[in-house]
Amino acid sequence: MSLAAPLKRTGRQDSTFSPMRASSSAERLVALVLDDEFRKFVESHYNELLGTAYLLCGSKPAAEDALQSALLRLMRYWPGINDPASYVRRVMVTQRVSRWRRVSRLREYLTEVLPERHASDETERVGTRDELFTALATLPPRTRAVIVLRYWEDLSEAETAKVLKCSAGTVKSHASRGLARLRVTLAEKGETDT
């Protein structure tokens, strides 16, 4: 059975279908599944957006959930969104900030007990990246979002400000404070390891 078959039963004469003409949410969903532009957008931006989500969330399953939620929200407003990648980033940041606020009272504390490393450069690189992700997780939500968008996504100050709906000066101050805090956290980590 094709996806167009239910459309014929509703009295429509043509099998071509536009989300703007859909009358029910189910018909809109079918139209978006058939929408090549939306599918091409997801295929071309998925890995990039998943990387951003990972940095915002800190784990792959949480990142996949955040990205899927953002893409579902994008689907609802697809025809009217001018810059879908920016919109998805903004939705993910908003979702994560909301989640951080909800669970801010319930903190998990990770232990620093690690097995001894007899490793190659690859293992050392992974360890360094893990230390950076751990330090990144200590930043406040808004500052973390600025650092991820500015330095991971490589957005300009103006683009980051647009995504976060704040001024470029706010982005600069959050970036400055965040980088300073990361330097201190990583320096302290380096002193305790020696």
Short mmCIF file of N, CA and C in Angstrom, two decimals:
data_model
loop_
_atom_site.label_atom_id
_atom_site.label_comp_id
_atom_site.label_asym_id
_atom_site.label_seq_id
_atom_site.Cartn_x
_atom_site.Cartn_y
_atom_site.Cartn_z
N MET A 1 0.85 -1.19 0.00
CA MET A 1 0.00 0.00 0.00
C MET A 1 0.88 1.24 0.00
N SER A 2 0.64 2.15 -0.88
CA SER A 2 1.46 3.35 -0.95
C SER A 2 0.95 4.39 0.03
N LEU A 3 1.82 5.36 0.30
CA LEU A 3 1.44 6.43 1.22
C LEU A 3 0.38 7.35 0.61
N ALA A 4 0.28 7.36 -0.71
CA ALA A 4 -0.69 8.23 -1.36
C ALA A 4 -2.10 7.64 -1.32
N ALA A 5 -2.22 6.33 -1.07
CA ALA A 5 -3.54 5.70 -1.09
C ALA A 5 -4.52 6.33 -0.11
N PRO A 6 -4.14 6.60 1.16
CA PRO A 6 -5.12 7.21 2.07
C PRO A 6 -5.58 8.60 1.59
N LEU A 7 -4.74 9.26 0.81
CA LEU A 7 -5.11 10.58 0.33
C LEU A 7 -6.25 10.51 -0.69
N LYS A 8 -6.26 9.44 -1.48
CA LYS A 8 -7.31 9.31 -2.49
C LYS A 8 -8.67 9.08 -1.84
N ARG A 9 -8.67 8.40 -0.69
CA ARG A 9 -9.93 8.15 -0.01
C ARG A 9 -10.55 9.42 0.58
N THR A 10 -9.77 10.47 0.75
CA THR A 10 -10.31 11.70 1.34
C THR A 10 -11.00 12.57 0.28
N GLY A 11 -11.02 12.10 -0.95
CA GLY A 11 -11.72 12.86 -1.98
C GLY A 11 -10.79 13.71 -2.83
N ARG A 12 -9.50 13.68 -2.59
CA ARG A 12 -8.57 14.47 -3.39
C ARG A 12 -8.41 13.78 -4.75
N GLN A 13 -8.34 14.56 -5.80
CA GLN A 13 -8.24 14.01 -7.14
C GLN A 13 -6.81 13.70 -7.54
N ASP A 14 -5.84 14.52 -7.04
CA ASP A 14 -4.47 14.31 -7.46
C ASP A 14 -3.69 13.62 -6.35
N SER A 15 -2.64 12.90 -6.72
CA SER A 15 -1.83 12.20 -5.72
C SER A 15 -0.68 13.09 -5.24
N THR A 16 -0.45 14.24 -5.89
CA THR A 16 0.55 15.17 -5.39
C THR A 16 -0.05 15.90 -4.21
N PHE A 17 0.78 16.15 -3.23
CA PHE A 17 0.25 16.67 -1.98
C PHE A 17 1.21 17.68 -1.39
N SER A 18 0.74 18.75 -0.88
CA SER A 18 1.55 19.80 -0.30
C SER A 18 1.21 19.95 1.18
N PRO A 19 2.23 20.16 2.06
CA PRO A 19 1.95 20.33 3.48
C PRO A 19 1.06 21.54 3.74
N MET A 20 1.12 22.52 2.89
CA MET A 20 0.32 23.73 3.10
C MET A 20 -1.17 23.44 2.89
N ARG A 21 -1.51 22.43 2.06
CA ARG A 21 -2.92 22.13 1.80
C ARG A 21 -3.47 21.07 2.75
N ALA A 22 -2.62 20.48 3.58
CA ALA A 22 -3.06 19.39 4.46
C ALA A 22 -4.05 19.90 5.49
N SER A 23 -5.06 19.10 5.75
CA SER A 23 -6.09 19.53 6.68
C SER A 23 -5.92 18.89 8.06
N SER A 24 -5.30 17.74 8.16
CA SER A 24 -5.11 17.12 9.47
C SER A 24 -3.62 16.92 9.72
N SER A 25 -3.28 16.71 10.98
CA SER A 25 -1.87 16.52 11.32
C SER A 25 -1.32 15.24 10.69
N ALA A 26 -2.14 14.20 10.56
CA ALA A 26 -1.70 12.96 9.92
C ALA A 26 -1.37 13.20 8.45
N GLU A 27 -2.21 13.99 7.77
CA GLU A 27 -1.94 14.30 6.37
C GLU A 27 -0.67 15.13 6.24
N ARG A 28 -0.43 16.06 7.17
CA ARG A 28 0.79 16.86 7.13
C ARG A 28 2.02 15.97 7.32
N LEU A 29 1.94 15.01 8.22
CA LEU A 29 3.04 14.10 8.46
C LEU A 29 3.35 13.28 7.20
N VAL A 30 2.32 12.77 6.56
CA VAL A 30 2.51 12.02 5.31
C VAL A 30 3.14 12.91 4.26
N ALA A 31 2.70 14.16 4.19
CA ALA A 31 3.25 15.08 3.20
C ALA A 31 4.73 15.35 3.47
N LEU A 32 5.10 15.49 4.73
CA LEU A 32 6.50 15.75 5.05
C LEU A 32 7.38 14.53 4.77
N VAL A 33 6.85 13.35 5.00
CA VAL A 33 7.61 12.15 4.67
C VAL A 33 7.88 12.12 3.17
N LEU A 34 6.92 12.58 2.40
CA LEU A 34 7.08 12.60 0.95
C LEU A 34 7.87 13.82 0.47
N ASP A 35 8.11 14.78 1.34
CA ASP A 35 8.79 16.02 0.98
C ASP A 35 10.29 15.77 0.80
N ASP A 36 10.75 15.89 -0.44
CA ASP A 36 12.15 15.64 -0.75
C ASP A 36 13.07 16.67 -0.10
N GLU A 37 12.65 17.92 -0.03
CA GLU A 37 13.50 18.96 0.56
C GLU A 37 13.80 18.66 2.01
N PHE A 38 12.80 18.27 2.76
CA PHE A 38 13.00 17.96 4.17
C PHE A 38 13.95 16.77 4.33
N ARG A 39 13.72 15.73 3.55
CA ARG A 39 14.57 14.55 3.63
C ARG A 39 16.01 14.89 3.25
N LYS A 40 16.20 15.70 2.22
CA LYS A 40 17.54 16.10 1.81
C LYS A 40 18.22 16.93 2.89
N PHE A 41 17.44 17.81 3.55
CA PHE A 41 18.00 18.61 4.64
C PHE A 41 18.51 17.69 5.76
N VAL A 42 17.69 16.74 6.17
CA VAL A 42 18.07 15.84 7.26
C VAL A 42 19.29 15.01 6.86
N GLU A 43 19.30 14.48 5.64
CA GLU A 43 20.43 13.67 5.19
C GLU A 43 21.72 14.47 5.15
N SER A 44 21.65 15.71 4.73
CA SER A 44 22.86 16.51 4.56
C SER A 44 23.36 17.13 5.87
N HIS A 45 22.49 17.35 6.85
CA HIS A 45 22.89 18.03 8.08
C HIS A 45 22.90 17.14 9.32
N TYR A 46 22.49 15.88 9.20
CA TYR A 46 22.30 15.03 10.38
C TYR A 46 23.57 14.88 11.21
N ASN A 47 24.68 14.49 10.58
CA ASN A 47 25.92 14.26 11.33
C ASN A 47 26.43 15.53 12.00
N GLU A 48 26.37 16.63 11.29
CA GLU A 48 26.80 17.91 11.84
C GLU A 48 25.96 18.28 13.06
N LEU A 49 24.64 18.16 12.94
CA LEU A 49 23.75 18.51 14.05
C LEU A 49 23.88 17.51 15.20
N LEU A 50 24.16 16.24 14.88
CA LEU A 50 24.36 15.25 15.93
C LEU A 50 25.61 15.57 16.74
N GLY A 51 26.65 16.05 16.08
CA GLY A 51 27.86 16.47 16.79
C GLY A 51 27.59 17.61 17.76
N THR A 52 26.81 18.57 17.31
CA THR A 52 26.43 19.68 18.19
C THR A 52 25.61 19.18 19.36
N ALA A 53 24.67 18.30 19.08
CA ALA A 53 23.82 17.74 20.14
C ALA A 53 24.66 16.96 21.14
N TYR A 54 25.66 16.23 20.66
CA TYR A 54 26.52 15.47 21.56
C TYR A 54 27.26 16.39 22.52
N LEU A 55 27.77 17.48 22.00
CA LEU A 55 28.49 18.42 22.86
C LEU A 55 27.55 19.10 23.85
N LEU A 56 26.33 19.33 23.44
CA LEU A 56 25.37 19.94 24.35
C LEU A 56 24.91 18.95 25.43
N CYS A 57 24.76 17.69 25.05
CA CYS A 57 24.17 16.68 25.96
C CYS A 57 25.19 15.89 26.74
N GLY A 58 26.32 15.59 26.12
CA GLY A 58 27.35 14.83 26.81
C GLY A 58 27.30 13.33 26.61
N SER A 59 26.26 12.81 25.95
CA SER A 59 26.21 11.37 25.66
C SER A 59 25.51 11.17 24.31
N LYS A 60 25.86 10.08 23.65
CA LYS A 60 25.29 9.82 22.33
C LYS A 60 23.78 9.57 22.38
N PRO A 61 23.27 8.74 23.32
CA PRO A 61 21.81 8.53 23.35
C PRO A 61 21.03 9.82 23.62
N ALA A 62 21.53 10.64 24.54
CA ALA A 62 20.84 11.91 24.84
C ALA A 62 20.92 12.85 23.63
N ALA A 63 22.06 12.82 22.93
CA ALA A 63 22.22 13.66 21.74
C ALA A 63 21.25 13.23 20.64
N GLU A 64 21.12 11.93 20.43
CA GLU A 64 20.19 11.44 19.41
C GLU A 64 18.75 11.82 19.76
N ASP A 65 18.41 11.71 21.05
CA ASP A 65 17.06 12.09 21.48
C ASP A 65 16.81 13.58 21.25
N ALA A 66 17.80 14.40 21.63
CA ALA A 66 17.64 15.85 21.47
C ALA A 66 17.50 16.22 19.99
N LEU A 67 18.31 15.60 19.14
CA LEU A 67 18.23 15.90 17.71
C LEU A 67 16.90 15.44 17.12
N GLN A 68 16.45 14.25 17.50
CA GLN A 68 15.17 13.76 16.98
C GLN A 68 14.02 14.67 17.42
N SER A 69 14.04 15.11 18.67
CA SER A 69 13.00 16.02 19.14
C SER A 69 13.02 17.34 18.36
N ALA A 70 14.22 17.84 18.12
CA ALA A 70 14.35 19.08 17.36
C ALA A 70 13.88 18.91 15.93
N LEU A 71 14.20 17.77 15.31
CA LEU A 71 13.75 17.52 13.94
C LEU A 71 12.24 17.35 13.87
N LEU A 72 11.65 16.72 14.89
CA LEU A 72 10.18 16.62 14.92
C LEU A 72 9.54 17.99 15.02
N ARG A 73 10.14 18.85 15.82
CA ARG A 73 9.60 20.20 15.94
C ARG A 73 9.76 20.96 14.63
N LEU A 74 10.90 20.75 13.97
CA LEU A 74 11.12 21.37 12.67
C LEU A 74 10.08 20.90 11.66
N MET A 75 9.71 19.62 11.72
CA MET A 75 8.72 19.08 10.78
C MET A 75 7.40 19.84 10.87
N ARG A 76 7.02 20.21 12.09
CA ARG A 76 5.73 20.90 12.27
C ARG A 76 5.71 22.26 11.57
N TYR A 77 6.87 22.90 11.50
CA TYR A 77 6.92 24.25 10.93
C TYR A 77 7.74 24.31 9.65
N TRP A 78 8.04 23.18 9.04
CA TRP A 78 8.96 23.10 7.91
C TRP A 78 8.71 24.13 6.80
N PRO A 79 7.53 24.28 6.28
CA PRO A 79 7.41 25.20 5.14
C PRO A 79 7.75 26.66 5.49
N GLY A 80 7.62 27.04 6.76
CA GLY A 80 7.82 28.45 7.11
C GLY A 80 9.18 28.79 7.67
N ILE A 81 10.10 27.84 7.77
CA ILE A 81 11.42 28.09 8.37
C ILE A 81 12.40 28.48 7.28
N ASN A 82 13.03 29.66 7.44
CA ASN A 82 13.99 30.13 6.44
C ASN A 82 15.36 29.49 6.58
N ASP A 83 15.83 29.29 7.83
CA ASP A 83 17.15 28.72 8.09
C ASP A 83 16.98 27.52 9.01
N PRO A 84 16.69 26.34 8.44
CA PRO A 84 16.36 25.18 9.27
C PRO A 84 17.50 24.71 10.17
N ALA A 85 18.75 24.79 9.74
CA ALA A 85 19.86 24.33 10.59
C ALA A 85 19.96 25.20 11.84
N SER A 86 19.84 26.48 11.66
CA SER A 86 19.87 27.40 12.79
C SER A 86 18.69 27.14 13.73
N TYR A 87 17.53 26.87 13.15
CA TYR A 87 16.33 26.59 13.95
C TYR A 87 16.52 25.32 14.78
N VAL A 88 17.08 24.28 14.18
CA VAL A 88 17.29 23.02 14.91
C VAL A 88 18.29 23.24 16.04
N ARG A 89 19.38 23.98 15.77
CA ARG A 89 20.34 24.28 16.82
C ARG A 89 19.68 25.01 17.98
N ARG A 90 18.87 26.00 17.65
CA ARG A 90 18.19 26.79 18.67
C ARG A 90 17.26 25.91 19.51
N VAL A 91 16.52 25.02 18.87
CA VAL A 91 15.61 24.12 19.59
C VAL A 91 16.41 23.22 20.52
N MET A 92 17.55 22.68 20.04
CA MET A 92 18.35 21.79 20.88
C MET A 92 18.91 22.54 22.09
N VAL A 93 19.39 23.76 21.86
CA VAL A 93 19.92 24.55 22.98
C VAL A 93 18.82 24.84 23.99
N THR A 94 17.66 25.24 23.51
CA THR A 94 16.54 25.54 24.41
C THR A 94 16.13 24.30 25.20
N GLN A 95 16.05 23.16 24.54
CA GLN A 95 15.71 21.91 25.23
C GLN A 95 16.73 21.57 26.31
N ARG A 96 18.01 21.70 25.98
CA ARG A 96 19.05 21.36 26.95
C ARG A 96 19.05 22.31 28.13
N VAL A 97 18.89 23.60 27.87
CA VAL A 97 18.85 24.57 28.98
C VAL A 97 17.67 24.25 29.89
N SER A 98 16.53 23.94 29.31
CA SER A 98 15.36 23.58 30.12
C SER A 98 15.64 22.33 30.94
N ARG A 99 16.27 21.35 30.34
CA ARG A 99 16.59 20.12 31.07
C ARG A 99 17.58 20.39 32.19
N TRP A 100 18.62 21.20 31.91
CA TRP A 100 19.60 21.52 32.94
C TRP A 100 18.93 22.21 34.12
N ARG A 101 17.99 23.06 33.83
CA ARG A 101 17.29 23.75 34.92
C ARG A 101 16.48 22.77 35.76
N ARG A 102 15.82 21.81 35.09
CA ARG A 102 15.00 20.84 35.81
C ARG A 102 15.84 19.93 36.69
N VAL A 103 16.97 19.49 36.20
CA VAL A 103 17.76 18.53 36.95
C VAL A 103 18.93 19.17 37.70
N SER A 104 18.95 20.48 37.79
CA SER A 104 20.08 21.14 38.45
C SER A 104 20.18 20.74 39.92
N ARG A 105 19.09 20.34 40.52
CA ARG A 105 19.12 19.92 41.92
C ARG A 105 19.63 18.48 42.07
N LEU A 106 19.54 17.72 41.00
CA LEU A 106 19.96 16.32 41.04
C LEU A 106 21.27 16.19 40.27
N ARG A 107 22.37 16.32 40.94
CA ARG A 107 23.68 16.25 40.28
C ARG A 107 24.28 14.85 40.41
N GLU A 108 24.97 14.43 39.38
CA GLU A 108 25.74 13.21 39.43
C GLU A 108 27.20 13.61 39.54
N TYR A 109 27.91 12.95 40.39
CA TYR A 109 29.33 13.23 40.57
C TYR A 109 30.13 12.03 40.08
N LEU A 110 30.96 12.29 39.11
CA LEU A 110 31.76 11.23 38.52
C LEU A 110 33.06 11.07 39.31
N THR A 111 33.51 9.87 39.47
CA THR A 111 34.78 9.64 40.14
C THR A 111 35.91 9.81 39.14
N GLU A 112 37.07 10.14 39.67
CA GLU A 112 38.21 10.33 38.79
C GLU A 112 39.15 9.12 38.81
N VAL A 113 38.66 7.99 39.26
CA VAL A 113 39.48 6.78 39.30
C VAL A 113 39.47 6.15 37.91
N LEU A 114 40.63 6.17 37.30
CA LEU A 114 40.77 5.60 35.97
C LEU A 114 41.85 4.53 36.01
N PRO A 115 41.76 3.54 35.16
CA PRO A 115 42.83 2.54 35.10
C PRO A 115 44.11 3.18 34.58
N GLU A 116 45.24 2.57 34.93
CA GLU A 116 46.51 3.07 34.44
C GLU A 116 46.55 2.98 32.93
N ARG A 117 47.16 3.96 32.33
CA ARG A 117 47.18 3.99 30.86
C ARG A 117 48.57 3.62 30.33
N HIS A 118 48.60 2.58 29.57
CA HIS A 118 49.79 2.21 28.80
C HIS A 118 49.35 2.30 27.35
N ALA A 119 49.27 3.52 26.87
CA ALA A 119 48.53 3.71 25.63
C ALA A 119 49.37 4.36 24.55
N SER A 120 48.80 4.25 23.37
CA SER A 120 49.39 4.93 22.22
C SER A 120 48.87 6.37 22.17
N ASP A 121 49.25 7.10 21.15
CA ASP A 121 48.80 8.48 20.99
C ASP A 121 47.28 8.58 20.90
N GLU A 122 46.65 7.58 20.26
CA GLU A 122 45.19 7.59 20.09
C GLU A 122 44.49 7.57 21.45
N THR A 123 44.96 6.75 22.36
CA THR A 123 44.35 6.67 23.68
C THR A 123 44.57 7.98 24.44
N GLU A 124 45.73 8.55 24.30
CA GLU A 124 46.01 9.82 24.96
C GLU A 124 45.10 10.92 24.40
N ARG A 125 44.90 10.89 23.10
CA ARG A 125 44.02 11.88 22.46
C ARG A 125 42.58 11.73 22.96
N VAL A 126 42.12 10.48 23.08
CA VAL A 126 40.77 10.22 23.58
C VAL A 126 40.65 10.68 25.03
N GLY A 127 41.69 10.44 25.83
CA GLY A 127 41.70 10.89 27.22
C GLY A 127 41.64 12.40 27.32
N THR A 128 42.39 13.08 26.47
CA THR A 128 42.37 14.54 26.46
C THR A 128 40.99 15.05 26.07
N ARG A 129 40.40 14.42 25.07
CA ARG A 129 39.05 14.82 24.65
C ARG A 129 38.03 14.58 25.76
N ASP A 130 38.18 13.46 26.47
CA ASP A 130 37.29 13.16 27.58
C ASP A 130 37.42 14.22 28.69
N GLU A 131 38.66 14.62 28.98
CA GLU A 131 38.88 15.67 29.98
C GLU A 131 38.21 16.98 29.54
N LEU A 132 38.32 17.28 28.25
CA LEU A 132 37.70 18.50 27.74
C LEU A 132 36.18 18.41 27.85
N PHE A 133 35.58 17.27 27.49
CA PHE A 133 34.12 17.10 27.60
C PHE A 133 33.67 17.19 29.05
N THR A 134 34.46 16.63 29.97
CA THR A 134 34.13 16.70 31.39
C THR A 134 34.19 18.15 31.86
N ALA A 135 35.22 18.88 31.45
CA ALA A 135 35.33 20.29 31.82
C ALA A 135 34.20 21.10 31.19
N LEU A 136 33.83 20.78 29.97
CA LEU A 136 32.74 21.47 29.30
C LEU A 136 31.43 21.26 30.04
N ALA A 137 31.25 20.08 30.62
CA ALA A 137 30.02 19.77 31.35
C ALA A 137 29.89 20.58 32.64
N THR A 138 31.00 21.16 33.13
CA THR A 138 30.94 21.96 34.36
C THR A 138 30.47 23.38 34.11
N LEU A 139 30.42 23.78 32.85
CA LEU A 139 30.01 25.16 32.53
C LEU A 139 28.51 25.32 32.70
N PRO A 140 28.07 26.55 33.02
CA PRO A 140 26.62 26.81 33.05
C PRO A 140 26.02 26.58 31.66
N PRO A 141 24.73 26.27 31.59
CA PRO A 141 24.10 25.92 30.31
C PRO A 141 24.30 26.95 29.20
N ARG A 142 24.07 28.20 29.49
CA ARG A 142 24.16 29.23 28.45
C ARG A 142 25.61 29.37 27.97
N THR A 143 26.55 29.35 28.90
CA THR A 143 27.96 29.46 28.54
C THR A 143 28.39 28.26 27.72
N ARG A 144 27.95 27.09 28.10
CA ARG A 144 28.27 25.87 27.36
C ARG A 144 27.73 25.96 25.94
N ALA A 145 26.51 26.45 25.80
CA ALA A 145 25.92 26.60 24.47
C ALA A 145 26.75 27.55 23.62
N VAL A 146 27.20 28.66 24.20
CA VAL A 146 28.02 29.63 23.45
C VAL A 146 29.33 28.97 23.01
N ILE A 147 30.00 28.27 23.91
CA ILE A 147 31.28 27.62 23.57
C ILE A 147 31.08 26.60 22.46
N VAL A 148 30.04 25.78 22.57
CA VAL A 148 29.79 24.76 21.55
C VAL A 148 29.49 25.41 20.20
N LEU A 149 28.62 26.41 20.17
CA LEU A 149 28.26 27.04 18.89
C LEU A 149 29.42 27.83 18.29
N ARG A 150 30.20 28.53 19.13
CA ARG A 150 31.29 29.37 18.62
C ARG A 150 32.49 28.52 18.15
N TYR A 151 32.88 27.55 18.98
CA TYR A 151 34.14 26.89 18.71
C TYR A 151 34.01 25.48 18.14
N TRP A 152 32.89 24.82 18.34
CA TRP A 152 32.68 23.51 17.72
C TRP A 152 31.97 23.68 16.38
N GLU A 153 30.89 24.41 16.39
CA GLU A 153 30.14 24.65 15.14
C GLU A 153 30.82 25.71 14.29
N ASP A 154 31.75 26.45 14.86
CA ASP A 154 32.50 27.51 14.17
C ASP A 154 31.57 28.59 13.62
N LEU A 155 30.55 28.96 14.41
CA LEU A 155 29.68 30.05 14.03
C LEU A 155 30.32 31.37 14.44
N SER A 156 30.01 32.42 13.71
CA SER A 156 30.51 33.74 14.09
C SER A 156 29.77 34.23 15.33
N GLU A 157 30.25 35.33 15.91
CA GLU A 157 29.56 35.89 17.08
C GLU A 157 28.13 36.29 16.72
N ALA A 158 27.96 36.87 15.53
CA ALA A 158 26.62 37.30 15.11
C ALA A 158 25.70 36.09 14.91
N GLU A 159 26.21 35.03 14.28
CA GLU A 159 25.39 33.84 14.06
C GLU A 159 25.02 33.16 15.39
N THR A 160 25.99 33.11 16.31
CA THR A 160 25.73 32.53 17.63
C THR A 160 24.69 33.36 18.37
N ALA A 161 24.81 34.66 18.29
CA ALA A 161 23.84 35.55 18.93
C ALA A 161 22.45 35.34 18.34
N LYS A 162 22.37 35.15 17.04
CA LYS A 162 21.08 34.91 16.39
C LYS A 162 20.46 33.60 16.87
N VAL A 163 21.27 32.53 16.96
CA VAL A 163 20.76 31.24 17.41
C VAL A 163 20.27 31.32 18.85
N LEU A 164 21.03 32.02 19.71
CA LEU A 164 20.69 32.11 21.12
C LEU A 164 19.75 33.27 21.45
N LYS A 165 19.43 34.06 20.43
CA LYS A 165 18.55 35.22 20.61
C LYS A 165 19.06 36.14 21.71
N CYS A 166 20.32 36.55 21.54
CA CYS A 166 20.92 37.50 22.48
C CYS A 166 21.84 38.42 21.67
N SER A 167 22.49 39.36 22.34
CA SER A 167 23.36 40.29 21.63
C SER A 167 24.75 39.67 21.43
N ALA A 168 25.50 40.25 20.49
CA ALA A 168 26.85 39.77 20.23
C ALA A 168 27.74 40.01 21.45
N GLY A 169 27.49 41.07 22.20
CA GLY A 169 28.24 41.34 23.42
C GLY A 169 28.04 40.25 24.46
N THR A 170 26.82 39.74 24.56
CA THR A 170 26.54 38.65 25.49
C THR A 170 27.31 37.40 25.07
N VAL A 171 27.35 37.15 23.77
CA VAL A 171 28.11 36.00 23.26
C VAL A 171 29.59 36.17 23.62
N LYS A 172 30.14 37.36 23.41
CA LYS A 172 31.55 37.61 23.72
C LYS A 172 31.84 37.38 25.20
N SER A 173 30.99 37.92 26.07
CA SER A 173 31.24 37.78 27.50
C SER A 173 31.12 36.32 27.95
N HIS A 174 30.10 35.60 27.44
CA HIS A 174 29.97 34.18 27.79
C HIS A 174 31.16 33.38 27.27
N ALA A 175 31.60 33.68 26.06
CA ALA A 175 32.74 32.96 25.49
C ALA A 175 34.01 33.23 26.30
N SER A 176 34.22 34.48 26.66
CA SER A 176 35.40 34.85 27.43
C SER A 176 35.40 34.15 28.79
N ARG A 177 34.28 34.24 29.49
CA ARG A 177 34.18 33.61 30.82
C ARG A 177 34.28 32.09 30.71
N GLY A 178 33.65 31.53 29.71
CA GLY A 178 33.68 30.09 29.53
C GLY A 178 35.07 29.57 29.24
N LEU A 179 35.80 30.24 28.34
CA LEU A 179 37.16 29.82 28.03
C LEU A 179 38.07 29.96 29.24
N ALA A 180 37.90 31.05 30.00
CA ALA A 180 38.70 31.23 31.21
C ALA A 180 38.42 30.11 32.21
N ARG A 181 37.16 29.76 32.37
CA ARG A 181 36.80 28.70 33.31
C ARG A 181 37.33 27.34 32.84
N LEU A 182 37.27 27.08 31.53
CA LEU A 182 37.83 25.84 30.99
C LEU A 182 39.34 25.76 31.23
N ARG A 183 40.03 26.89 31.03
CA ARG A 183 41.48 26.91 31.26
C ARG A 183 41.80 26.57 32.72
N VAL A 184 41.07 27.19 33.64
CA VAL A 184 41.30 26.94 35.06
C VAL A 184 40.99 25.49 35.41
N THR A 185 39.86 24.98 34.93
CA THR A 185 39.46 23.61 35.22
C THR A 185 40.48 22.62 34.67
N LEU A 186 40.92 22.83 33.44
CA LEU A 186 41.88 21.91 32.84
C LEU A 186 43.26 22.04 33.49
N ALA A 187 43.65 23.26 33.91
CA ALA A 187 44.91 23.45 34.61
C ALA A 187 44.90 22.73 35.96
N GLU A 188 43.77 22.86 36.68
CA GLU A 188 43.63 22.15 37.97
C GLU A 188 43.70 20.64 37.75
N LYS A 189 43.06 20.16 36.72
CA LYS A 189 43.07 18.74 36.39
C LYS A 189 44.49 18.28 36.10
N GLY A 190 45.26 19.12 35.39
CA GLY A 190 46.65 18.79 35.06
C GLY A 190 47.53 18.74 36.31
N GLU A 191 47.27 19.64 37.27
CA GLU A 191 48.06 19.66 38.51
C GLU A 191 47.77 18.44 39.37
N THR A 192 46.50 17.99 39.40
CA THR A 192 46.16 16.83 40.23
C THR A 192 46.66 15.53 39.62
N ASP A 193 46.89 15.50 38.31
CA ASP A 193 47.37 14.29 37.65
C ASP A 193 48.87 14.08 37.85
N THR A 194 49.59 15.17 38.13
CA THR A 194 51.06 15.03 38.26
C THR A 194 51.49 14.69 39.64
#
